[in-house]
């Protein structure tokens, strides 16, 4: 016997009637929209050729995807918003940051140039090395043809005329000669006279090599004509550029030790100093902090001429360091705080290496005597014998063979300083003086040093061993020229030197 249907309450009956009324109204609205053309169109179930092509392209791109793919926590049995999921996310984040940190950490092991090659092919120890040449653009010369003509002294006029005819190397277009991937921060000639070798360090720690004695196309053609050889000669040679990754950050300074012609020292913002042996193609670490995560960017490096085992360096933290090369790379003889702000450049006197010149962001050039170091802790420092304060920061300081110092500063000057008599009269046994001698420049050369953010600072570089005995230095200018200055017809007068500096010429 069937059970009687349960009795529907008045509330339930009213609810069902309201639902039926709403459904009828919705159907009527859909019919009206379809008649007026406002309703949704029926999608085609057959894929078009374009859709199928895009789908195949997406599948191909997915197949070609490199690197690790995202994994599903659900498929791994990890419940969302659980403690396990949270721990997994923390582990992934930590691993990512450790990977990024490892990329910036310096390498302490020896580096073989064959393994550090960034650009170039078929590198070998006897290959040609090419250098970067800046783009040649029309600009304003420091000395024009009119200035050369108005030069009163005959010999000086001839030198200026000859130097003004210098031009860029015509072996290849400048834009094809790119020695380093990034902006160059340090540049130097190897001191050998047998071959013109140029080295350059860039912003990311790459070292570029250049053989400037490479034969130009004009010389090749001339030799072919003299030998009556047939065949075409290319108008340009193929630059054989080689670049090596020696540091993880900017190579700020290069130094060629006077006692070792086969070595090149590189200082970097990754807190390390390396020695590249040109005969074995090995770059070994000479100095680095014991803590690999330490951030003490090095701004200058030099080895004493009197002691080949004593390494000198400065940092952007205002520290001057002395390191014995016979000890481990992280062991330091002295760490001396010479400035509250960064030291941008340093130089040792060639004949008296106990004299140190530093250029700092605190607007000073300072001369220190390393024979007398006094004080304790952070107050320990060498004896300050002389200083000069500029209107703006001093970017670089360099000694020449006669003992003069050239500085470049942001007050748009290049200054030549001669050491005062107090420097030579000072003895290590003398009482310590708290008032260093204020030195004034013997010559001030107006020069635009406003390099800005995207141009490497301009540094005056002396000729190390001038054959004519006249001291000269070169410096770039913002008009894309190179200026050459010398102490024309001025006797340097032994230790103290003379005064005056004449501009020889500028060439682009």
GROMACS .gro file of C-alpha atoms in nm:
model
  508
    1UNK     CA    1   0.000   0.000   0.000
    2UNK     CA    2   0.149   0.330  -0.120
    3UNK     CA    3   0.215   0.601   0.134
    4UNK     CA    4   0.014   0.922   0.088
    5UNK     CA    5   0.210   1.221  -0.050
    6UNK     CA    6   0.316   1.460   0.227
    7UNK     CA    7   0.114   1.772   0.247
    8UNK     CA    8   0.288   2.084   0.106
    9UNK     CA    9   0.293   2.383   0.329
   10UNK     CA   10   0.174   2.724   0.215
   11UNK     CA   11   0.531   2.859   0.229
   12UNK     CA   12   0.668   2.582   0.006
   13UNK     CA   13   0.382   2.621  -0.242
   14UNK     CA   14   0.447   2.997  -0.270
   15UNK     CA   15   0.823   2.937  -0.318
   16UNK     CA   16   0.768   2.689  -0.606
   17UNK     CA   17   0.524   2.924  -0.777
   18UNK     CA   18   0.779   3.205  -0.760
   19UNK     CA   19   1.051   2.982  -0.911
   20UNK     CA   20   0.823   2.881  -1.199
   21UNK     CA   21   0.731   3.243  -1.266
   22UNK     CA   22   1.100   3.348  -1.278
   23UNK     CA   23   1.190   3.066  -1.518
   24UNK     CA   24   0.907   3.164  -1.753
   25UNK     CA   25   1.019   3.528  -1.746
   26UNK     CA   26   1.381   3.427  -1.823
   27UNK     CA   27   1.277   3.216  -2.121
   28UNK     CA   28   1.071   3.503  -2.259
   29UNK     CA   29   1.366   3.741  -2.230
   30UNK     CA   30   1.594   3.499  -2.416
   31UNK     CA   31   1.340   3.464  -2.701
   32UNK     CA   32   1.306   3.843  -2.733
   33UNK     CA   33   1.685   3.889  -2.744
   34UNK     CA   34   1.726   3.623  -3.012
   35UNK     CA   35   1.464   3.790  -3.233
   36UNK     CA   36   1.633   4.131  -3.211
   37UNK     CA   37   1.982   3.990  -3.276
   38UNK     CA   38   2.115   4.077  -2.931
   39UNK     CA   39   2.147   3.723  -2.806
   40UNK     CA   40   2.476   3.527  -2.788
   41UNK     CA   41   2.587   3.361  -3.109
   42UNK     CA   42   2.645   2.990  -3.121
   43UNK     CA   43   3.013   2.904  -3.125
   44UNK     CA   44   3.146   2.688  -3.405
   45UNK     CA   45   3.268   2.350  -3.288
   46UNK     CA   46   3.501   2.313  -3.589
   47UNK     CA   47   3.839   2.480  -3.523
   48UNK     CA   48   3.963   2.722  -3.786
   49UNK     CA   49   4.303   2.688  -3.947
   50UNK     CA   50   4.430   2.995  -3.761
   51UNK     CA   51   4.318   2.859  -3.425
   52UNK     CA   52   4.476   2.522  -3.494
   53UNK     CA   53   4.799   2.691  -3.606
   54UNK     CA   54   4.817   2.898  -3.288
   55UNK     CA   55   4.749   2.589  -3.079
   56UNK     CA   56   5.027   2.396  -3.251
   57UNK     CA   57   5.261   2.697  -3.202
   58UNK     CA   58   5.183   2.712  -2.831
   59UNK     CA   59   5.247   2.340  -2.797
   60UNK     CA   60   5.582   2.382  -2.978
   61UNK     CA   61   5.680   2.672  -2.751
   62UNK     CA   62   5.595   2.468  -2.443
   63UNK     CA   63   5.807   2.180  -2.568
   64UNK     CA   64   6.103   2.415  -2.627
   65UNK     CA   65   6.080   2.570  -2.282
   66UNK     CA   66   6.412   2.562  -2.099
   67UNK     CA   67   6.479   2.554  -1.728
   68UNK     CA   68   6.275   2.406  -1.443
   69UNK     CA   69   5.896   2.419  -1.473
   70UNK     CA   70   5.653   2.500  -1.199
   71UNK     CA   71   5.530   2.195  -1.011
   72UNK     CA   72   5.187   2.131  -0.871
   73UNK     CA   73   5.161   2.109  -0.494
   74UNK     CA   74   4.836   1.913  -0.532
   75UNK     CA   75   5.006   1.642  -0.739
   76UNK     CA   76   5.280   1.623  -0.477
   77UNK     CA   77   5.023   1.564  -0.208
   78UNK     CA   78   5.081   1.900  -0.038
   79UNK     CA   79   4.769   2.059   0.106
   80UNK     CA   80   4.726   2.427   0.017
   81UNK     CA   81   4.772   2.680   0.299
   82UNK     CA   82   4.924   2.410   0.516
   83UNK     CA   83   5.244   2.419   0.721
   84UNK     CA   84   5.413   2.194   0.463
   85UNK     CA   85   5.322   2.432   0.180
   86UNK     CA   86   5.454   2.728   0.376
   87UNK     CA   87   5.784   2.553   0.446
   88UNK     CA   88   5.821   2.458   0.080
   89UNK     CA   89   5.770   2.820  -0.027
   90UNK     CA   90   6.031   2.940   0.223
   91UNK     CA   91   6.282   2.680   0.103
   92UNK     CA   92   6.225   2.781  -0.263
   93UNK     CA   93   6.270   3.150  -0.178
   94UNK     CA   94   6.587   3.083   0.021
   95UNK     CA   95   6.733   2.870  -0.260
   96UNK     CA   96   6.661   3.147  -0.513
   97UNK     CA   97   6.837   3.412  -0.304
   98UNK     CA   98   7.136   3.183  -0.243
   99UNK     CA   99   7.165   3.124  -0.617
  100UNK     CA  100   7.164   3.499  -0.688
  101UNK     CA  101   7.421   3.558  -0.412
  102UNK     CA  102   7.649   3.288  -0.553
  103UNK     CA  103   7.651   3.460  -0.893
  104UNK     CA  104   7.793   3.780  -0.738
  105UNK     CA  105   8.041   3.609  -0.506
  106UNK     CA  106   8.401   3.626  -0.613
  107UNK     CA  107   8.592   3.315  -0.717
  108UNK     CA  108   8.899   3.243  -0.504
  109UNK     CA  109   9.041   2.958  -0.712
  110UNK     CA  110   9.296   3.009  -0.989
  111UNK     CA  111   9.141   3.105  -1.324
  112UNK     CA  112   9.260   2.963  -1.655
  113UNK     CA  113   9.197   3.209  -1.940
  114UNK     CA  114   9.079   2.924  -2.162
  115UNK     CA  115   8.798   2.856  -1.912
  116UNK     CA  116   8.717   3.226  -1.856
  117UNK     CA  117   8.672   3.317  -2.223
  118UNK     CA  118   8.365   3.538  -2.271
  119UNK     CA  119   8.404   3.646  -2.635
  120UNK     CA  120   8.639   3.541  -2.914
  121UNK     CA  121   8.728   3.213  -3.074
  122UNK     CA  122   9.031   2.985  -3.092
  123UNK     CA  123   9.209   3.155  -2.802
  124UNK     CA  124   9.571   3.060  -2.762
  125UNK     CA  125   9.859   3.210  -2.568
  126UNK     CA  126  10.029   3.335  -2.883
  127UNK     CA  127   9.721   3.496  -3.039
  128UNK     CA  128   9.668   3.860  -3.125
  129UNK     CA  129   9.506   4.087  -2.865
  130UNK     CA  130   9.289   4.375  -2.974
  131UNK     CA  131   9.187   4.691  -2.794
  132UNK     CA  132   8.887   4.918  -2.782
  133UNK     CA  133   8.899   5.245  -2.968
  134UNK     CA  134   8.637   5.503  -2.880
  135UNK     CA  135   8.405   5.629  -3.154
  136UNK     CA  136   8.543   5.923  -3.352
  137UNK     CA  137   8.300   6.213  -3.366
  138UNK     CA  138   8.355   6.573  -3.470
  139UNK     CA  139   8.440   6.782  -3.166
  140UNK     CA  140   8.616   7.089  -3.047
  141UNK     CA  141   8.995   7.055  -3.022
  142UNK     CA  142   9.183   7.181  -2.721
  143UNK     CA  143   9.443   7.316  -2.966
  144UNK     CA  144   9.323   7.410  -3.314
  145UNK     CA  145   9.527   7.479  -3.628
  146UNK     CA  146   9.510   7.849  -3.545
  147UNK     CA  147   9.667   7.785  -3.202
  148UNK     CA  148   9.946   7.583  -3.363
  149UNK     CA  149  10.016   7.863  -3.609
  150UNK     CA  150  10.031   8.123  -3.333
  151UNK     CA  151  10.285   7.925  -3.129
  152UNK     CA  152  10.595   8.140  -3.101
  153UNK     CA  153  10.857   7.878  -3.024
  154UNK     CA  154  10.959   7.688  -3.336
  155UNK     CA  155  11.029   7.350  -3.179
  156UNK     CA  156  10.706   7.353  -2.979
  157UNK     CA  157  10.511   7.456  -3.290
  158UNK     CA  158  10.654   7.160  -3.484
  159UNK     CA  159  10.560   6.918  -3.207
  160UNK     CA  160  10.205   7.052  -3.191
  161UNK     CA  161  10.167   7.034  -3.567
  162UNK     CA  162  10.292   6.674  -3.574
  163UNK     CA  163  10.075   6.559  -3.286
  164UNK     CA  164   9.764   6.724  -3.432
  165UNK     CA  165   9.794   6.499  -3.738
  166UNK     CA  166   9.751   6.181  -3.535
  167UNK     CA  167   9.438   5.985  -3.624
  168UNK     CA  168   9.256   5.669  -3.523
  169UNK     CA  169   9.390   5.337  -3.641
  170UNK     CA  170   9.247   5.259  -3.984
  171UNK     CA  171   9.265   4.880  -3.963
  172UNK     CA  172   8.892   4.852  -3.880
  173UNK     CA  173   8.597   5.072  -3.802
  174UNK     CA  174   8.587   5.174  -3.433
  175UNK     CA  175   8.243   5.020  -3.383
  176UNK     CA  176   8.388   4.681  -3.480
  177UNK     CA  177   8.667   4.699  -3.222
  178UNK     CA  178   8.495   4.626  -2.890
  179UNK     CA  179   8.748   4.487  -2.646
  180UNK     CA  180   8.510   4.440  -2.350
  181UNK     CA  181   8.133   4.379  -2.332
  182UNK     CA  182   8.073   4.670  -2.092
  183UNK     CA  183   8.212   5.017  -2.018
  184UNK     CA  184   8.588   5.032  -1.961
  185UNK     CA  185   8.698   5.144  -1.612
  186UNK     CA  186   9.075   5.081  -1.637
  187UNK     CA  187   9.314   5.089  -1.931
  188UNK     CA  188   9.688   5.047  -1.967
  189UNK     CA  189   9.979   4.972  -2.199
  190UNK     CA  190  10.215   4.691  -2.115
  191UNK     CA  191  10.557   4.849  -2.049
  192UNK     CA  192  10.738   4.631  -2.303
  193UNK     CA  193  10.881   4.815  -2.605
  194UNK     CA  194  10.883   4.505  -2.825
  195UNK     CA  195  10.509   4.500  -2.884
  196UNK     CA  196  10.222   4.742  -2.820
  197UNK     CA  197   9.990   4.547  -2.589
  198UNK     CA  198   9.685   4.713  -2.437
  199UNK     CA  199   9.480   4.580  -2.145
  200UNK     CA  200   9.135   4.701  -2.036
  201UNK     CA  201   8.902   4.613  -1.748
  202UNK     CA  202   8.527   4.673  -1.765
  203UNK     CA  203   8.231   4.725  -1.535
  204UNK     CA  204   8.143   4.356  -1.495
  205UNK     CA  205   8.492   4.220  -1.427
  206UNK     CA  206   8.594   4.132  -1.783
  207UNK     CA  207   8.955   4.182  -1.897
  208UNK     CA  208   9.013   4.261  -2.265
  209UNK     CA  209   9.343   4.218  -2.450
  210UNK     CA  210   9.461   4.401  -2.764
  211UNK     CA  211   9.765   4.366  -2.990
  212UNK     CA  212   9.810   4.721  -3.118
  213UNK     CA  213  10.095   4.614  -3.347
  214UNK     CA  214   9.856   4.430  -3.576
  215UNK     CA  215   9.933   4.501  -3.942
  216UNK     CA  216   9.694   4.748  -4.107
  217UNK     CA  217   9.529   4.674  -4.447
  218UNK     CA  218   9.733   4.952  -4.613
  219UNK     CA  219  10.059   4.786  -4.506
  220UNK     CA  220   9.935   4.446  -4.624
  221UNK     CA  221   9.851   4.590  -4.966
  222UNK     CA  222  10.189   4.759  -4.989
  223UNK     CA  223  10.368   4.434  -4.904
  224UNK     CA  224  10.159   4.247  -5.161
  225UNK     CA  225  10.240   4.505  -5.431
  226UNK     CA  226  10.610   4.490  -5.348
  227UNK     CA  227  10.602   4.112  -5.381
  228UNK     CA  228  10.395   4.128  -5.705
  229UNK     CA  229  10.139   3.892  -5.556
  230UNK     CA  230   9.797   3.849  -5.709
  231UNK     CA  231   9.475   3.844  -5.515
  232UNK     CA  232   9.249   4.092  -5.344
  233UNK     CA  233   9.324   4.232  -5.000
  234UNK     CA  234   9.035   4.320  -4.771
  235UNK     CA  235   8.996   4.687  -4.680
  236UNK     CA  236   8.957   4.591  -4.314
  237UNK     CA  237   9.112   4.321  -4.101
  238UNK     CA  238   8.899   4.096  -3.884
  239UNK     CA  239   8.947   4.202  -3.520
  240UNK     CA  240   9.055   3.898  -3.317
  241UNK     CA  241   8.907   4.013  -2.988
  242UNK     CA  242   8.948   3.811  -2.670
  243UNK     CA  243   8.780   3.890  -2.339
  244UNK     CA  244   8.815   3.702  -2.010
  245UNK     CA  245   8.606   3.692  -1.695
  246UNK     CA  246   8.853   3.742  -1.408
  247UNK     CA  247   8.630   3.916  -1.152
  248UNK     CA  248   8.261   3.930  -1.067
  249UNK     CA  249   8.250   4.310  -1.040
  250UNK     CA  250   8.423   4.618  -1.183
  251UNK     CA  251   8.798   4.601  -1.253
  252UNK     CA  252   8.892   4.938  -1.107
  253UNK     CA  253   9.271   4.941  -1.154
  254UNK     CA  254   9.553   4.772  -1.345
  255UNK     CA  255   9.918   4.759  -1.242
  256UNK     CA  256  10.228   4.621  -1.417
  257UNK     CA  257  10.493   4.535  -1.154
  258UNK     CA  258  10.834   4.677  -1.245
  259UNK     CA  259  11.014   4.364  -1.122
  260UNK     CA  260  10.797   4.117  -1.320
  261UNK     CA  261  10.730   4.207  -1.687
  262UNK     CA  262  10.516   3.895  -1.739
  263UNK     CA  263  10.261   3.987  -1.470
  264UNK     CA  264   9.951   4.207  -1.459
  265UNK     CA  265   9.768   4.293  -1.136
  266UNK     CA  266   9.393   4.359  -1.143
  267UNK     CA  267   9.200   4.521  -0.857
  268UNK     CA  268   8.824   4.485  -0.841
  269UNK     CA  269   8.512   4.597  -0.659
  270UNK     CA  270   8.458   4.229  -0.568
  271UNK     CA  271   8.715   4.289  -0.289
  272UNK     CA  272   8.995   4.089  -0.452
  273UNK     CA  273   9.328   4.146  -0.628
  274UNK     CA  274   9.450   3.899  -0.890
  275UNK     CA  275   9.779   3.844  -1.070
  276UNK     CA  276   9.761   3.737  -1.433
  277UNK     CA  277  10.070   3.547  -1.547
  278UNK     CA  278  10.103   3.616  -1.920
  279UNK     CA  279  10.330   3.316  -1.978
  280UNK     CA  280  10.107   3.053  -1.816
  281UNK     CA  281   9.768   3.225  -1.880
  282UNK     CA  282   9.675   3.179  -1.515
  283UNK     CA  283   9.510   3.438  -1.289
  284UNK     CA  284   9.581   3.370  -0.922
  285UNK     CA  285   9.434   3.549  -0.621
  286UNK     CA  286   9.686   3.767  -0.436
  287UNK     CA  287   9.459   3.928  -0.181
  288UNK     CA  288   9.100   3.895  -0.061
  289UNK     CA  289   8.922   3.917   0.276
  290UNK     CA  290   8.884   3.590   0.466
  291UNK     CA  291   8.506   3.637   0.457
  292UNK     CA  292   8.394   3.571   0.098
  293UNK     CA  293   8.077   3.773   0.154
  294UNK     CA  294   8.273   4.083   0.262
  295UNK     CA  295   8.205   4.392   0.052
  296UNK     CA  296   8.519   4.609   0.046
  297UNK     CA  297   8.559   4.739  -0.313
  298UNK     CA  298   8.925   4.800  -0.403
  299UNK     CA  299   9.005   5.123  -0.591
  300UNK     CA  300   9.383   5.111  -0.638
  301UNK     CA  301   9.674   4.867  -0.634
  302UNK     CA  302  10.052   4.896  -0.661
  303UNK     CA  303  10.364   4.696  -0.568
  304UNK     CA  304  10.659   4.874  -0.414
  305UNK     CA  305  10.962   4.913  -0.640
  306UNK     CA  306  11.192   4.860  -0.343
  307UNK     CA  307  11.014   4.550  -0.209
  308UNK     CA  308  10.852   4.313  -0.467
  309UNK     CA  309  10.674   4.124  -0.187
  310UNK     CA  310  10.484   4.426  -0.050
  311UNK     CA  311  10.142   4.494  -0.200
  312UNK     CA  312   9.970   4.832  -0.150
  313UNK     CA  313   9.599   4.893  -0.210
  314UNK     CA  314   9.315   5.131  -0.128
  315UNK     CA  315   8.939   5.080  -0.097
  316UNK     CA  316   8.622   5.282  -0.149
  317UNK     CA  317   8.578   5.278   0.229
  318UNK     CA  318   8.882   5.502   0.280
  319UNK     CA  319   9.114   5.217   0.384
  320UNK     CA  320   9.479   5.176   0.284
  321UNK     CA  321   9.616   4.824   0.303
  322UNK     CA  322   9.960   4.661   0.308
  323UNK     CA  323   9.984   4.290   0.225
  324UNK     CA  324  10.284   4.058   0.228
  325UNK     CA  325  10.264   3.843  -0.087
  326UNK     CA  326  10.452   3.561   0.087
  327UNK     CA  327  10.153   3.503   0.316
  328UNK     CA  328   9.803   3.372   0.244
  329UNK     CA  329   9.571   3.593   0.034
  330UNK     CA  330   9.353   3.691   0.332
  331UNK     CA  331   9.640   3.782   0.564
  332UNK     CA  332   9.720   4.155   0.573
  333UNK     CA  333  10.015   4.337   0.727
  334UNK     CA  334   9.826   4.660   0.794
  335UNK     CA  335   9.476   4.803   0.741
  336UNK     CA  336   9.483   5.179   0.795
  337UNK     CA  337   9.182   5.412   0.783
  338UNK     CA  338   9.303   5.723   0.600
  339UNK     CA  339   8.971   5.885   0.509
  340UNK     CA  340   8.607   5.890   0.615
  341UNK     CA  341   8.511   5.885   0.247
  342UNK     CA  342   8.622   5.676  -0.046
  343UNK     CA  343   8.975   5.691  -0.184
  344UNK     CA  344   8.947   5.711  -0.561
  345UNK     CA  345   9.315   5.686  -0.647
  346UNK     CA  346   9.659   5.620  -0.501
  347UNK     CA  347  10.019   5.638  -0.619
  348UNK     CA  348  10.365   5.559  -0.479
  349UNK     CA  349  10.669   5.774  -0.551
  350UNK     CA  350  10.875   5.576  -0.808
  351UNK     CA  351  11.212   5.652  -0.644
  352UNK     CA  352  11.093   5.685  -0.282
  353UNK     CA  353  10.809   5.430  -0.241
  354UNK     CA  354  10.763   5.520   0.125
  355UNK     CA  355  10.579   5.832  -0.001
  356UNK     CA  356  10.211   5.767  -0.075
  357UNK     CA  357   9.967   6.004  -0.250
  358UNK     CA  358   9.592   5.953  -0.208
  359UNK     CA  359   9.300   6.130  -0.379
  360UNK     CA  360   8.969   6.122  -0.197
  361UNK     CA  361   8.605   6.215  -0.214
  362UNK     CA  362   8.672   6.440   0.086
  363UNK     CA  363   8.825   6.690  -0.168
  364UNK     CA  364   9.185   6.637  -0.059
  365UNK     CA  365   9.515   6.525  -0.198
  366UNK     CA  366   9.727   6.387   0.085
  367UNK     CA  367  10.094   6.284   0.102
  368UNK     CA  368  10.179   6.017   0.360
  369UNK     CA  369  10.513   5.883   0.487
  370UNK     CA  370  10.484   5.507   0.539
  371UNK     CA  371  10.806   5.489   0.738
  372UNK     CA  372  10.629   5.621   1.047
  373UNK     CA  373  10.297   5.459   1.139
  374UNK     CA  374  10.153   5.553   1.478
  375UNK     CA  375   9.830   5.520   1.673
  376UNK     CA  376   9.610   5.229   1.780
  377UNK     CA  377   9.297   5.070   1.638
  378UNK     CA  378   9.109   5.279   1.382
  379UNK     CA  379   9.329   5.578   1.468
  380UNK     CA  380   9.643   5.398   1.345
  381UNK     CA  381   9.778   5.579   1.035
  382UNK     CA  382  10.103   5.679   0.863
  383UNK     CA  383  10.249   6.025   0.913
  384UNK     CA  384  10.064   6.291   0.708
  385UNK     CA  385  10.330   6.528   0.579
  386UNK     CA  386  10.135   6.743   0.330
  387UNK     CA  387   9.790   6.796   0.186
  388UNK     CA  388   9.593   7.011  -0.056
  389UNK     CA  389   9.219   7.076  -0.043
  390UNK     CA  390   9.026   7.133  -0.365
  391UNK     CA  391   8.689   7.296  -0.411
  392UNK     CA  392   8.535   6.962  -0.516
  393UNK     CA  393   8.633   6.595  -0.488
  394UNK     CA  394   8.969   6.477  -0.622
  395UNK     CA  395   8.927   6.178  -0.855
  396UNK     CA  396   9.283   6.060  -0.909
  397UNK     CA  397   9.647   6.126  -0.817
  398UNK     CA  398   9.959   6.002  -0.996
  399UNK     CA  399  10.333   6.044  -0.935
  400UNK     CA  400  10.571   6.088  -1.228
  401UNK     CA  401  10.936   5.982  -1.244
  402UNK     CA  402  11.054   6.320  -1.119
  403UNK     CA  403  10.828   6.319  -0.813
  404UNK     CA  404  10.554   6.557  -0.931
  405UNK     CA  405  10.189   6.468  -0.874
  406UNK     CA  406   9.908   6.521  -1.125
  407UNK     CA  407   9.551   6.529  -0.994
  408UNK     CA  408   9.215   6.548  -1.170
  409UNK     CA  409   8.919   6.685  -0.977
  410UNK     CA  410   8.558   6.783  -1.032
  411UNK     CA  411   8.642   7.153  -1.006
  412UNK     CA  412   8.738   7.119  -1.378
  413UNK     CA  413   9.114   7.139  -1.326
  414UNK     CA  414   9.422   6.925  -1.365
  415UNK     CA  415   9.678   7.033  -1.105
  416UNK     CA  416  10.051   6.967  -1.094
  417UNK     CA  417  10.202   6.955  -0.745
  418UNK     CA  418  10.567   6.961  -0.643
  419UNK     CA  419  10.659   6.811  -0.306
  420UNK     CA  420  10.755   7.069  -0.041
  421UNK     CA  421  11.087   7.065   0.139
  422UNK     CA  422  10.915   6.939   0.456
  423UNK     CA  423  10.864   6.604   0.283
  424UNK     CA  424  11.236   6.558   0.222
  425UNK     CA  425  11.341   6.701   0.560
  426UNK     CA  426  11.114   6.464   0.754
  427UNK     CA  427  11.286   6.178   0.938
  428UNK     CA  428  11.103   5.879   1.091
  429UNK     CA  429  11.261   5.969   1.425
  430UNK     CA  430  11.122   6.325   1.409
  431UNK     CA  431  10.847   6.424   1.654
  432UNK     CA  432  10.498   6.361   1.520
  433UNK     CA  433  10.337   6.678   1.384
  434UNK     CA  434   9.959   6.726   1.390
  435UNK     CA  435   9.969   7.006   1.132
  436UNK     CA  436  10.067   6.879   0.786
  437UNK     CA  437  10.212   7.120   0.533
  438UNK     CA  438   9.954   7.282   0.304
  439UNK     CA  439  10.081   7.249  -0.051
  440UNK     CA  440   9.966   7.458  -0.345
  441UNK     CA  441   9.976   7.347  -0.707
  442UNK     CA  442  10.261   7.479  -0.917
  443UNK     CA  443  10.042   7.463  -1.229
  444UNK     CA  444   9.665   7.457  -1.276
  445UNK     CA  445   9.530   7.347  -1.616
  446UNK     CA  446   9.161   7.422  -1.691
  447UNK     CA  447   9.001   7.096  -1.800
  448UNK     CA  448   8.642   6.974  -1.826
  449UNK     CA  449   8.613   6.678  -1.587
  450UNK     CA  450   8.232   6.663  -1.566
  451UNK     CA  451   8.202   6.302  -1.682
  452UNK     CA  452   7.857   6.250  -1.534
  453UNK     CA  453   7.702   5.910  -1.471
  454UNK     CA  454   7.775   5.723  -1.792
  455UNK     CA  455   8.140   5.817  -1.858
  456UNK     CA  456   8.434   5.677  -1.662
  457UNK     CA  457   8.624   5.942  -1.463
  458UNK     CA  458   8.918   6.108  -1.640
  459UNK     CA  459   9.264   6.029  -1.503
  460UNK     CA  460   9.596   6.190  -1.588
  461UNK     CA  461   9.852   5.923  -1.681
  462UNK     CA  462  10.224   6.003  -1.692
  463UNK     CA  463  10.474   5.863  -1.938
  464UNK     CA  464  10.680   5.634  -1.717
  465UNK     CA  465  11.018   5.665  -1.887
  466UNK     CA  466  11.030   5.958  -2.134
  467UNK     CA  467  11.325   5.914  -2.368
  468UNK     CA  468  11.374   6.288  -2.409
  469UNK     CA  469  11.372   6.345  -2.033
  470UNK     CA  470  11.065   6.574  -2.049
  471UNK     CA  471  10.775   6.471  -1.826
  472UNK     CA  472  10.443   6.425  -2.010
  473UNK     CA  473  10.095   6.307  -1.925
  474UNK     CA  474   9.781   6.230  -2.124
  475UNK     CA  475   9.416   6.270  -2.028
  476UNK     CA  476   9.091   6.233  -2.217
  477UNK     CA  477   8.848   6.520  -2.254
  478UNK     CA  478   8.473   6.540  -2.294
  479UNK     CA  479   8.503   6.645  -2.660
  480UNK     CA  480   8.623   6.293  -2.749
  481UNK     CA  481   8.986   6.394  -2.784
  482UNK     CA  482   9.301   6.295  -2.598
  483UNK     CA  483   9.506   6.585  -2.458
  484UNK     CA  484   9.883   6.557  -2.418
  485UNK     CA  485  10.062   6.791  -2.178
  486UNK     CA  486  10.433   6.828  -2.102
  487UNK     CA  487  10.667   7.045  -1.897
  488UNK     CA  488  10.801   7.223  -2.202
  489UNK     CA  489  11.133   7.403  -2.150
  490UNK     CA  490  11.098   7.377  -1.771
  491UNK     CA  491  11.366   7.210  -1.554
  492UNK     CA  492  11.222   6.988  -1.284
  493UNK     CA  493  11.509   7.075  -1.046
  494UNK     CA  494  11.588   6.744  -0.882
  495UNK     CA  495  11.350   6.630  -0.608
  496UNK     CA  496  11.148   6.945  -0.581
  497UNK     CA  497  11.100   6.999  -0.953
  498UNK     CA  498  11.007   7.313  -1.132
  499UNK     CA  499  10.681   7.475  -1.226
  500UNK     CA  500  10.479   7.513  -1.538
  501UNK     CA  501  10.314   7.277  -1.780
  502UNK     CA  502  10.241   7.337  -2.148
  503UNK     CA  503   9.978   7.167  -2.363
  504UNK     CA  504  10.144   6.995  -2.657
  505UNK     CA  505   9.833   6.908  -2.855
  506UNK     CA  506   9.511   6.711  -2.874
  507UNK     CA  507   9.411   6.442  -3.116
  508UNK     CA  508   9.091   6.254  -3.180
   0.00000   0.00000   0.00000
